[in-house]
Each structure stands twice: as C-alpha cells, then as structure tokens.
XYZ file of C-alpha atoms in Angstrom:
563
model
C -75.964 30.239 -25.148
C -75.969 28.079 -28.270
C -72.481 26.833 -27.382
C -73.638 25.848 -23.907
C -76.650 23.995 -25.310
C -74.462 22.231 -27.821
C -71.958 21.224 -25.183
C -74.587 19.934 -22.779
C -75.498 16.623 -24.450
C -71.818 15.722 -24.798
C -70.950 16.338 -21.173
C -74.043 14.932 -19.483
C -73.324 11.200 -20.042
C -69.911 11.558 -18.347
C -71.377 12.172 -14.901
C -73.277 8.886 -14.391
C -70.325 6.850 -15.676
C -68.103 7.764 -12.739
C -70.303 6.171 -10.104
C -70.337 2.594 -11.489
C -66.656 2.814 -12.337
C -65.733 3.643 -8.743
C -67.991 0.877 -7.360
C -66.525 -1.733 -9.707
C -63.034 -0.468 -8.936
C -63.600 -1.209 -5.254
C -65.100 -4.593 -6.109
C -62.090 -5.560 -8.204
C -59.737 -4.461 -5.459
C -61.680 -6.489 -2.901
C -61.453 -9.603 -5.072
C -57.684 -9.267 -5.487
C -57.164 -8.590 -1.771
C -59.160 -11.695 -0.808
C -57.045 -13.757 -3.207
C -53.839 -12.360 -1.709
C -54.960 -12.940 1.880
C -55.842 -16.596 1.260
C -52.621 -17.366 -0.602
C -50.536 -15.547 2.023
C -52.192 -17.422 4.892
C -51.509 -20.750 3.162
C -47.866 -19.814 2.626
C -47.548 -18.540 6.199
C -48.946 -21.797 7.571
C -46.503 -23.971 5.645
C -43.466 -21.733 6.279
C -43.964 -21.413 10.023
C -45.008 -25.054 10.393
C -41.920 -26.250 8.553
C -39.651 -24.484 11.058
C -40.575 -26.719 14.000
C -39.512 -30.263 14.769
C -42.878 -31.509 16.000
C -44.845 -30.386 12.928
C -44.948 -32.839 10.037
C -44.355 -30.148 7.416
C -40.975 -30.358 5.704
C -38.921 -27.712 3.993
C -39.407 -29.545 0.696
C -43.126 -28.726 0.955
C -42.299 -25.069 1.511
C -39.879 -25.022 -1.433
C -42.477 -26.679 -3.682
C -45.099 -24.061 -2.791
C -42.718 -21.117 -3.293
C -41.492 -22.545 -6.609
C -45.055 -22.943 -7.895
C -45.942 -19.391 -6.801
C -42.867 -17.930 -8.528
C -43.606 -19.802 -11.764
C -47.190 -18.517 -11.821
C -45.997 -14.968 -11.105
C -43.455 -15.145 -13.940
C -46.136 -16.334 -16.368
C -48.435 -13.478 -15.388
C -45.650 -10.876 -15.704
C -44.856 -12.113 -19.210
C -48.559 -11.906 -20.086
C -48.726 -8.336 -18.747
C -45.669 -7.213 -20.695
C -46.946 -8.819 -23.905
C -50.462 -7.375 -23.661
C -49.309 -3.867 -22.718
C -46.814 -3.888 -25.606
C -49.404 -4.998 -28.176
C -52.151 -2.616 -27.054
C -51.119 1.037 -27.588
C -53.875 2.387 -25.302
C -53.145 -0.003 -22.434
C -51.178 2.579 -20.420
C -52.611 6.043 -21.146
C -51.125 7.623 -17.998
C -47.861 7.427 -16.066
C -47.588 8.214 -12.356
C -44.610 10.564 -11.960
C -44.351 9.799 -8.245
C -44.185 6.001 -8.614
C -40.923 4.110 -9.023
C -38.322 6.869 -8.528
C -34.871 6.146 -9.830
C -33.343 5.565 -6.384
C -36.018 2.981 -5.556
C -35.512 1.141 -8.838
C -31.736 1.402 -8.415
C -31.983 -0.143 -4.949
C -34.182 -2.882 -6.374
C -31.558 -3.705 -9.014
C -28.754 -3.707 -6.404
C -30.614 -6.033 -4.050
C -31.678 -8.159 -7.005
C -28.055 -8.702 -8.055
C -27.152 -9.737 -4.497
C -30.148 -12.093 -4.482
C -28.872 -13.721 -7.684
C -25.482 -14.252 -6.022
C -27.291 -15.792 -3.047
C -29.141 -18.163 -5.374
C -25.808 -19.237 -6.855
C -24.449 -19.980 -3.376
C -27.633 -21.798 -2.439
C -27.529 -23.951 -5.561
C -23.884 -24.805 -4.877
C -24.675 -25.658 -1.258
C -27.513 -28.064 -2.066
C -25.576 -29.540 -4.973
C -22.723 -30.451 -2.595
C -24.725 -33.421 -1.294
C -27.056 -34.074 -4.209
C -27.370 -37.785 -3.397
C -29.412 -37.228 -0.225
C -31.312 -34.087 -1.273
C -34.639 -33.624 -2.921
C -34.538 -32.197 -6.448
C -36.876 -29.352 -5.439
C -34.153 -27.877 -3.227
C -31.877 -27.406 -6.216
C -34.703 -26.314 -8.500
C -35.973 -23.665 -6.057
C -32.978 -21.255 -6.209
C -32.835 -21.611 -10.005
C -36.513 -20.674 -10.365
C -35.994 -17.847 -7.867
C -33.164 -16.448 -10.007
C -35.440 -16.467 -13.067
C -38.204 -14.828 -11.024
C -35.862 -12.082 -9.792
C -34.612 -11.290 -13.304
C -38.093 -11.141 -14.850
C -39.624 -9.188 -11.975
C -36.769 -6.662 -11.834
C -37.147 -5.920 -15.539
C -40.928 -5.707 -15.149
C -40.729 -3.207 -12.277
C -38.030 -1.164 -14.006
C -40.117 -0.576 -17.141
C -43.661 -0.679 -15.706
C -43.474 0.820 -12.203
C -45.160 4.059 -13.336
C -47.950 2.419 -15.354
C -51.601 3.305 -14.856
C -52.947 0.430 -16.938
C -56.516 0.479 -18.279
C -57.013 -3.005 -19.764
C -57.918 -6.284 -18.034
C -58.428 -4.349 -14.784
C -59.547 -7.210 -12.542
C -57.023 -9.664 -13.962
C -54.253 -7.089 -13.546
C -55.216 -6.382 -9.948
C -55.280 -10.088 -9.108
C -51.957 -10.660 -10.878
C -50.264 -7.776 -9.089
C -51.597 -8.904 -5.721
C -50.510 -12.490 -6.359
C -47.003 -11.333 -7.295
C -46.930 -9.143 -4.189
C -47.999 -12.134 -2.079
C -45.230 -14.209 -3.656
C -42.661 -11.624 -2.581
C -44.067 -11.545 0.943
C -43.932 -15.341 1.124
C -40.282 -15.301 -0.002
C -39.573 -12.616 2.610
C -41.259 -14.666 5.327
C -39.329 -17.818 4.357
C -36.024 -15.916 4.459
C -36.839 -14.381 7.852
C -37.813 -17.774 9.315
C -34.708 -19.435 7.879
C -32.481 -16.714 9.301
C -34.226 -16.940 12.687
C -33.649 -20.700 12.717
C -29.982 -20.117 11.947
C -29.675 -17.550 14.748
C -31.497 -19.820 17.206
C -29.155 -22.746 16.516
C -26.116 -20.491 16.782
C -27.312 -19.323 20.197
C -28.202 -22.827 21.395
C -24.865 -24.272 20.279
C -22.996 -21.429 21.982
C -24.870 -21.969 25.259
C -25.174 -25.778 24.931
C -28.844 -25.650 25.851
C -30.995 -28.383 24.363
C -34.217 -26.582 25.278
C -33.522 -24.001 22.591
C -33.655 -26.436 19.692
C -37.365 -26.458 18.997
C -36.602 -24.857 15.671
C -35.064 -27.241 13.199
C -32.147 -26.399 10.962
C -31.939 -27.280 7.330
C -29.590 -30.214 7.818
C -31.703 -31.644 10.635
C -34.815 -31.368 8.544
C -33.042 -33.122 5.719
C -32.053 -35.919 8.049
C -35.603 -36.359 9.220
C -36.848 -36.717 5.677
C -34.172 -39.020 4.303
C -33.290 -41.280 7.150
C -31.066 -41.683 10.133
C -27.918 -40.434 8.391
C -28.413 -36.687 7.775
C -26.675 -34.843 5.001
C -23.553 -33.235 6.377
C -21.653 -30.283 4.966
C -18.048 -31.401 5.489
C -16.107 -29.963 2.556
C -14.621 -26.474 2.596
C -16.497 -25.464 -0.560
C -19.802 -26.549 0.942
C -19.182 -24.500 4.093
C -18.299 -21.443 1.994
C -21.576 -21.806 0.085
C -23.519 -22.263 3.329
C -22.047 -19.220 5.081
C -22.248 -17.172 1.887
C -25.944 -17.494 1.320
C -26.731 -16.864 4.992
C -24.803 -13.596 4.864
C -26.655 -12.612 1.684
C -30.106 -13.172 3.196
C -30.512 -9.474 4.210
C -30.314 -8.430 0.565
C -32.898 -11.017 -0.425
C -35.189 -9.781 2.349
C -34.872 -6.148 1.259
C -35.386 -7.063 -2.395
C -38.684 -8.769 -1.592
C -39.895 -5.791 0.436
C -38.816 -3.233 -2.180
C -40.620 -5.210 -4.879
C -43.721 -5.513 -2.677
C -43.963 -1.747 -2.163
C -43.600 -1.043 -5.893
C -46.197 -3.687 -6.764
C -48.632 -2.177 -4.264
C -48.322 1.253 -5.896
C -48.922 -0.336 -9.314
C -52.002 -2.066 -7.872
C -53.338 1.265 -6.619
C -52.735 2.844 -10.034
C -54.745 0.269 -12.005
C -57.521 2.161 -13.800
C -56.404 5.487 -12.346
C -57.156 8.703 -14.262
C -54.565 11.467 -14.147
C -54.540 15.033 -15.380
C -51.612 16.924 -16.829
C -51.416 19.163 -13.740
C -51.314 16.347 -11.237
C -49.041 17.443 -8.384
C -45.395 18.111 -8.910
C -42.661 15.883 -10.164
C -40.043 14.474 -7.831
C -37.458 14.074 -10.552
C -34.350 16.063 -9.603
C -32.124 17.916 -11.984
C -28.650 16.454 -12.297
C -27.055 19.816 -11.615
C -28.623 20.356 -8.194
C -28.440 16.776 -6.913
C -25.138 17.054 -5.060
C -24.929 20.793 -4.525
C -26.066 23.326 -1.929
C -24.959 21.570 1.243
C -22.799 22.757 4.126
C -21.009 19.335 4.063
C -21.330 19.107 7.855
C -24.081 16.473 7.624
C -22.356 14.209 5.085
C -19.003 14.412 6.880
C -20.453 13.680 10.324
C -22.669 10.922 8.892
C -19.704 9.360 7.090
C -17.669 9.480 10.304
C -20.416 7.701 12.239
C -20.756 5.181 9.418
C -17.050 4.258 9.542
C -17.025 4.136 13.352
C -20.170 2.005 13.269
C -18.558 -0.493 10.921
C -15.566 -0.762 13.256
C -17.850 -1.234 16.270
C -19.842 -3.901 14.418
C -16.684 -5.851 13.498
C -15.366 -5.619 17.075
C -18.733 -6.747 18.413
C -18.913 -9.769 16.104
C -15.345 -10.827 16.982
C -15.654 -10.375 20.747
C -19.164 -11.720 21.223
C -18.110 -15.094 19.820
C -15.178 -15.305 22.266
C -15.004 -15.464 26.045
C -17.714 -14.207 28.374
C -15.669 -11.235 29.601
C -15.116 -10.075 26.022
C -18.872 -10.276 25.428
C -19.439 -7.769 28.234
C -16.965 -5.351 26.658
C -18.512 -5.827 23.234
C -21.983 -5.018 24.548
C -20.749 -1.869 26.316
C -19.085 -0.691 23.099
C -22.130 -1.561 21.005
C -24.623 0.197 23.273
C -22.366 3.247 23.705
C -22.093 3.794 19.968
C -25.822 3.313 19.445
C -26.647 5.756 22.247
C -24.428 8.442 20.696
C -25.766 7.791 17.196
C -29.425 7.698 18.233
C -29.008 10.826 20.377
C -27.516 12.795 17.490
C -30.209 11.550 15.110
C -32.930 12.630 17.541
C -31.474 16.139 17.889
C -30.989 16.493 14.138
C -34.553 15.346 13.417
C -35.853 17.860 15.933
C -33.826 20.647 14.336
C -35.255 19.710 10.936
C -38.796 19.959 12.287
C -37.954 23.383 13.772
C -36.622 24.578 10.398
C -39.925 23.588 8.805
C -41.692 26.021 11.129
C -40.047 28.800 9.098
C -40.569 27.135 5.727
C -42.996 28.997 3.479
C -43.537 26.162 1.017
C -47.127 25.071 0.587
C -48.200 21.583 1.601
C -48.769 19.192 -1.292
C -52.386 18.028 -0.999
C -52.546 16.060 -4.267
C -53.462 12.375 -4.273
C -50.246 10.364 -4.175
C -50.433 6.584 -3.532
C -46.633 6.349 -3.272
C -46.448 8.907 -0.493
C -49.423 7.376 1.315
C -47.697 3.982 1.227
C -44.386 5.480 2.411
C -46.064 7.082 5.414
C -47.960 3.911 6.283
C -44.845 1.743 6.034
C -42.786 4.130 8.161
C -45.412 4.184 10.900
C -46.131 0.449 10.717
C -42.524 -0.748 10.549
C -41.571 1.442 13.517
C -43.973 -0.565 15.687
C -41.575 -3.517 15.626
C -38.750 -1.547 17.219
C -41.195 0.128 19.595
C -42.280 -3.310 20.866
C -38.704 -4.538 21.424
C -37.780 -1.303 23.197
C -40.737 -1.381 25.574
C -40.110 -5.037 26.425
C -36.479 -4.134 27.166
C -37.512 -1.168 29.333
C -39.792 -3.354 31.453
C -37.123 -6.054 31.824
C -34.440 -3.563 32.895
C -36.626 -1.526 35.265
C -38.369 -4.477 36.951
C -35.419 -6.865 36.821
C -32.973 -7.213 39.708
C -29.542 -6.467 38.143
C -28.598 -2.764 38.390
C -25.305 -2.496 36.590
C -23.705 -0.459 33.814
C -24.993 -2.743 31.107
C -28.552 -2.422 32.366
C -28.307 1.380 32.349
C -26.931 1.386 28.820
C -29.688 -0.965 27.700
C -32.343 1.305 29.232
C -30.889 4.451 27.643
C -30.636 2.650 24.297
C -34.293 1.573 24.430
C -35.533 5.068 25.360
C -33.475 6.761 22.668
C -34.625 4.204 20.107
C -38.249 5.190 20.763
C -37.461 8.924 20.635
C -35.388 8.617 17.463
C -38.069 6.685 15.576
C -40.734 9.163 16.654
C -38.937 12.386 15.722
C -37.464 10.944 12.521
C -40.923 9.867 11.377
C -42.267 13.353 12.083
C -39.453 14.929 10.070
C -39.747 12.543 7.104
C -43.542 12.674 6.892
C -43.592 16.467 7.042
C -40.859 16.614 4.397
C -42.733 14.320 2.019
C -45.805 16.562 2.237
C -43.890 19.722 1.325
C -43.941 21.108 -2.180
C -40.784 21.596 -4.246
C -38.496 24.603 -3.548
C -40.332 26.732 -6.125
C -43.658 26.512 -4.285
C -43.024 29.390 -1.864
C -46.083 31.662 -1.762
C -45.583 35.054 -3.342
C -46.207 38.341 -1.581
C -49.449 40.225 -2.121
C -49.416 42.528 -5.137
C -50.087 45.602 -2.982
C -46.762 45.245 -1.168
C -44.388 43.939 -3.833
C -45.985 44.358 -7.252
C -42.727 43.882 -9.130
C -41.563 40.617 -7.562
C -41.045 37.827 -10.054
C -42.226 39.847 -13.096
C -40.480 40.066 -16.439
C -40.933 43.171 -18.596
C -40.237 43.613 -22.267
C -40.491 47.410 -21.981
C -38.575 49.396 -19.391
C -41.076 52.274 -19.651
C -43.684 50.000 -18.075
C -41.777 50.150 -14.791
C -42.609 53.836 -14.318
C -46.343 53.233 -14.627
C -46.405 50.739 -11.726
C -46.569 51.546 -7.984
C -43.359 52.078 -6.099
C -41.255 48.913 -5.854
C -39.159 48.018 -2.811
C -35.437 48.676 -3.057
C -34.453 44.993 -2.619
C -34.876 43.811 -6.224
C -31.991 44.240 -8.599
C -32.243 44.537 -12.377
C -30.501 41.810 -14.285
C -29.804 42.676 -17.896
C -26.599 41.853 -19.715
C -27.342 44.324 -22.540
C -29.242 47.552 -21.875
C -29.215 48.981 -25.373
C -32.757 50.282 -25.618
C -36.117 50.447 -23.889
C -37.322 47.244 -25.561
C -34.605 45.031 -24.056
C -35.865 42.198 -21.863
C -35.171 42.829 -18.187
C -35.811 40.294 -15.385
C -36.271 41.318 -11.785
C -35.009 38.764 -9.283
C -34.922 38.620 -5.562
C -32.104 37.029 -3.589
C -33.274 33.621 -2.312
C -34.410 33.936 1.261
C -34.700 30.228 2.059
C -31.295 29.227 0.705
C -29.805 28.487 4.126
C -32.870 26.460 5.091
C -32.550 24.273 2.021
C -28.873 23.676 2.759
C -29.624 22.712 6.352
C -32.393 20.329 5.255
C -30.084 18.669 2.735
C -27.396 18.214 5.402
C -29.939 16.789 7.835
C -31.270 14.357 5.212
C -27.793 13.077 4.298
C -26.770 12.705 7.944
C -29.883 10.720 8.817
C -29.507 8.646 5.641
C -25.962 7.514 6.479
C -26.886 6.801 10.107
C -29.852 4.672 9.034
C -27.596 2.700 6.682
C -25.192 1.716 9.466
C -28.103 0.969 11.823
C -29.491 -1.319 9.097
C -26.169 -3.109 8.545
C -25.688 -4.062 12.207
C -28.854 -6.125 12.816
C -29.211 -7.237 9.201
C -25.803 -8.958 9.226
C -26.096 -10.724 12.543
C -25.697 -8.308 15.486
C -28.053 -9.658 18.161
C -27.411 -7.865 21.464
C -30.926 -8.948 22.443
C -29.532 -12.444 23.115
C -25.946 -11.575 24.052
C -27.336 -9.372 26.817
C -29.071 -11.878 29.063
C -31.279 -9.382 30.922
C -34.320 -9.933 28.702
C -33.600 -13.661 28.268
C -33.537 -14.188 32.035
C -36.606 -12.018 32.598
C -38.929 -13.373 29.888
C -37.365 -16.756 29.185
C -35.686 -17.672 25.946
C -38.795 -18.973 24.132
C -40.900 -15.834 24.668
C -38.052 -13.387 24.080
C -36.935 -15.204 20.918
C -40.499 -15.049 19.585
C -40.690 -11.302 20.314
C -37.348 -10.541 18.660
C -37.871 -12.817 15.640
C -41.268 -11.261 14.922
C -40.473 -7.598 15.599
C -36.844 -7.255 14.498
C -37.496 -7.868 10.753
C -39.863 -4.892 10.790
C -37.211 -2.793 12.517
C -34.634 -3.789 9.886
C -37.060 -2.949 7.091
C -37.777 0.413 8.727
C -34.124 1.435 8.405
C -33.896 0.667 4.695
C -37.270 2.245 3.953
C -36.190 5.331 5.893
C -33.087 5.499 3.677
C -35.283 5.531 0.576
C -37.579 8.205 2.038
C -34.670 10.364 3.205
C -33.146 10.253 -0.261
C -36.428 11.602 -1.596
C -36.456 14.266 1.126
C -32.918 15.264 0.125
C -33.989 15.676 -3.500
C -37.122 17.637 -2.588
C -35.183 19.997 -0.310
C-alpha cells in the first residue's frame, strides 16, 4: 500500500499532460497543412496557366517559382540536419516501419536518373544560350542540388520521430512535400504538352495546339524568331530529358510519400513493443519460392518489352501498321491483366486458410500505402469507364473495339483484386505470428525443456512432435520439441504470387511511362468525346495510373518480404 501511495503523486501529473499535447499536435498539423495547400494552389495556378498559349504566364515564371521553392526547401533540410545532429534528444524514437530499404533504394535510383535528366536539360538550354533566360539554365542546376540534399536527408532521417521544433518541423516537411508535388505537376504538364504536340504534328491538326511547347513559349517571350534546336547534340539533349521524365516523376512521388510519413511521426511516442519489424533477414529474402511466379513474370516482362518496342515502331509509321500495333498491344495487356486478376484472386483465397493474426498496431506508413493504392487506382478506373462508354455507345463494332472493351473491363478487375490482395497482405503479421493451439490439446508444442524427466509429468502429447537433440547424454540435456511447419506451402505460394505481380506491374509501368498512348492511337474515344475532352481526361488520370503501378511494386516487395 505504501508503494502505491508513493507512486501516485509521480503518475498523476502524466494524465492531464496528454490532452493538451494532442490538441496542440492537431493545431500544428492544421497550420502546416494550410501552408501546404496555399503554396500548392499557387504553384498549380502558374504551372497550368503557363501551358496554354492564351494565358500570359510564361515558363520562366514557373521556373522562377520552382527554383525559389527548392532553395527554401534545401535551406530548411540543412537546418533540420544541423539541429538534430547537435541535440542528442531530438530524435528519441525511430519508426521501424518507415523508410524501408527498398523504398530508399528506389528513391536513390530515381534520384540518379533525375540528376542525369538535369544534365541533359542544362545541355539543351545551353545550346541556344543567346535567346534563353538565365533562369532556365539555373533551374536544372538548383534541382540537381535539391535532389542530392533531399535524397541524403530521406536516407538518414526517414525513420525519425523528432521531438524538437515541432511546428517548424511540420511546416518544413509539408513545404518540402509541396515542392516535390509542384515538381511532379510541372513534369506531368510538360510531358503532356510534348505528347499533345506529337499527336497534333502527326495528324496535322491545328486545333490541337492550344498547349504551347517549350520552343514556342520561348519564341513568344523573346521575339518573332524563336529559339530552334537544329544541332544534333541539342536534339539528343532534348529527346534525352523527355525520356527521363518518368524517373523524375517517380522520384518526386517517392519523396512525397516518405516526407508525409515523417510529418505524421513528428512528436510521436513509441514503445519498445510497437508492432513488428518489417526488416527481412538476408538468408530468407530469396528463398522458399516455387520459382513458377518469377519465371512466368520474367517471361511476361520480356514479351512486354518486345510488344512495347513493336508498338512504338509501328504506331509512328503507316496507318495500317498502327492497327496491327494496337491489336498486339491490347492482346498482350488482356493476357497479362487476366493472369494478374486470377493470381490476385488465388492469393486472397490462400489468405482464407492463413492463421496469422491481423496486425492492429498504429502504422502511418501502412495507412498511407493503403490510401495511395486506393486513390491512385481511381485514375485508371476513370479512363476505363470512359473507354467502356465510348465503345459500347459508339457506332464502330470491330475487333479493335472488342479488344478495347475487354482491356478496360480487365483493367478494373485487376486493380480491384490486386488492391484487395495487397491491403490484406499488409495487415497480416509476420510468419511467426500463427496462433498456438490451446494447452489442453497440445501442451508440449513449442516448449523447451532442460530436464527430460519433466516430460513424464505432463499430459499425453500428440505423436506429431519429434525430439531434436544432437547429444542425448543425460537427463539434463536441453531438448527442443518442434513441429513441422504447416503453412510452408502457403508462404511459398504467396511469395510466388508477389513476385509475379511485381514483375507484371513493372512492365505495365514502363509502357505508359515511356510514351505508349493507345488512348490517342485508337481513335474510338477521340471521335466519341472529341480530342480536347479526351486529352484532358487522359492527361489528368493517366499520371495517377502510372504512379499506381510503381507504388504497387513497392507494396508487393513488402508483401514478398512479409510472406
């Protein structure tokens, strides 16, 4: 009783402190979110306005805004790194779920490709320095510095649960996240402009040139004589950085997701028994598979690359070759999406027999993964439903229309069942979380005895366990009782399913990310909705569909490790 009375005064002040801390935590988050929303809306206004001919916003204005945002973000990152290094109690906890090695590795890979893109971009704008604004050359240089600093920052600090300068840290993280989203939006708009001009030049239709290309915008700012890219080196730089845009887009989105998790972890309190770790052992990372999934996925990956190359070559040729290219493209996608749907369904069925407990711990990383999977899938859902309506209501009833309809339906089914499989997998515990039998039925399961005589005092054990003891020299020898793993085949199947879906998502990311646009080569939707409306639908929704594929790859790699 005296111990309880002595402990009471020490524990009582802790209870009222939690309430104000939670209220102020929400207030600080609200302040940072409002800052991010206002900055993002300003950037969105300038970026989208600068893409049109009739709006008096030039790309130099957009570059100036992005350069200023990147410089401010770099200064804040350096401040964060300096303060957290000088204060030993700045980061008392680390979130084991945040910033897994495959996510940070992907960030580094995309960051390197972004640096190469900045080199190409600097070389392109330097090719006609006389008629260019200095901000166009300065922008890729500042972006390279921003990528290097941010990549290092996320590599070393992705797991931080910082507890100093809470409001300033939240605002800084949200501002850096907004900077990445603005860079992503600028890259998407620039790529959409490039695709629109490629389509308009191929079809010689002047009504499709509402979007202005970079050279046209330069001509409007300088004078009547626009800057022209005539040399071979300049054209190599121009084509090079356009082909590297997908990596820049994915880098910005990867960085945004990691920054959001860091923002959620600001001021977070963790206990030593918080959930389970997702860090795999090196021994089990590439073992325990039937090899059917990786082999089939690799086969589809190689075939998909061949189909993509054939499509790109034929679609830029004669009209008859375009028809053949579309038939080949849709046929491959129908086979790939059909297999992915069946495999995802089989994975969900296997989970019906899985005895692992569901992980109910608070996990901001998993919550974000689920939200991004569901939200990004909406982009492909929208394109598919627009295609279904155009094919069903439209007049042409040919082979290409049937393939387009089947492709749209399978795209919806594949996204749905793959999301179900991934989300259920992320909520499962690790392989060691299978519930044990009740002691009345199997009292000896999983026990380790130091005395063999203790076995005779226990109730009767089932005959399935086997004694494992390399040296039975006396009654005091340690003996472990093990059961043969019952879920071994399930784990192998889940690993095969994860690898198969991972490889398929990679090839389905490569095709649209590097220029495959059957939405415009197939004129069913263009004729039904008109080019302006259909281009707006595709340019808004397709970036989310491309991001979905790469985010699904990251989630499936985590599912593979957890299986």
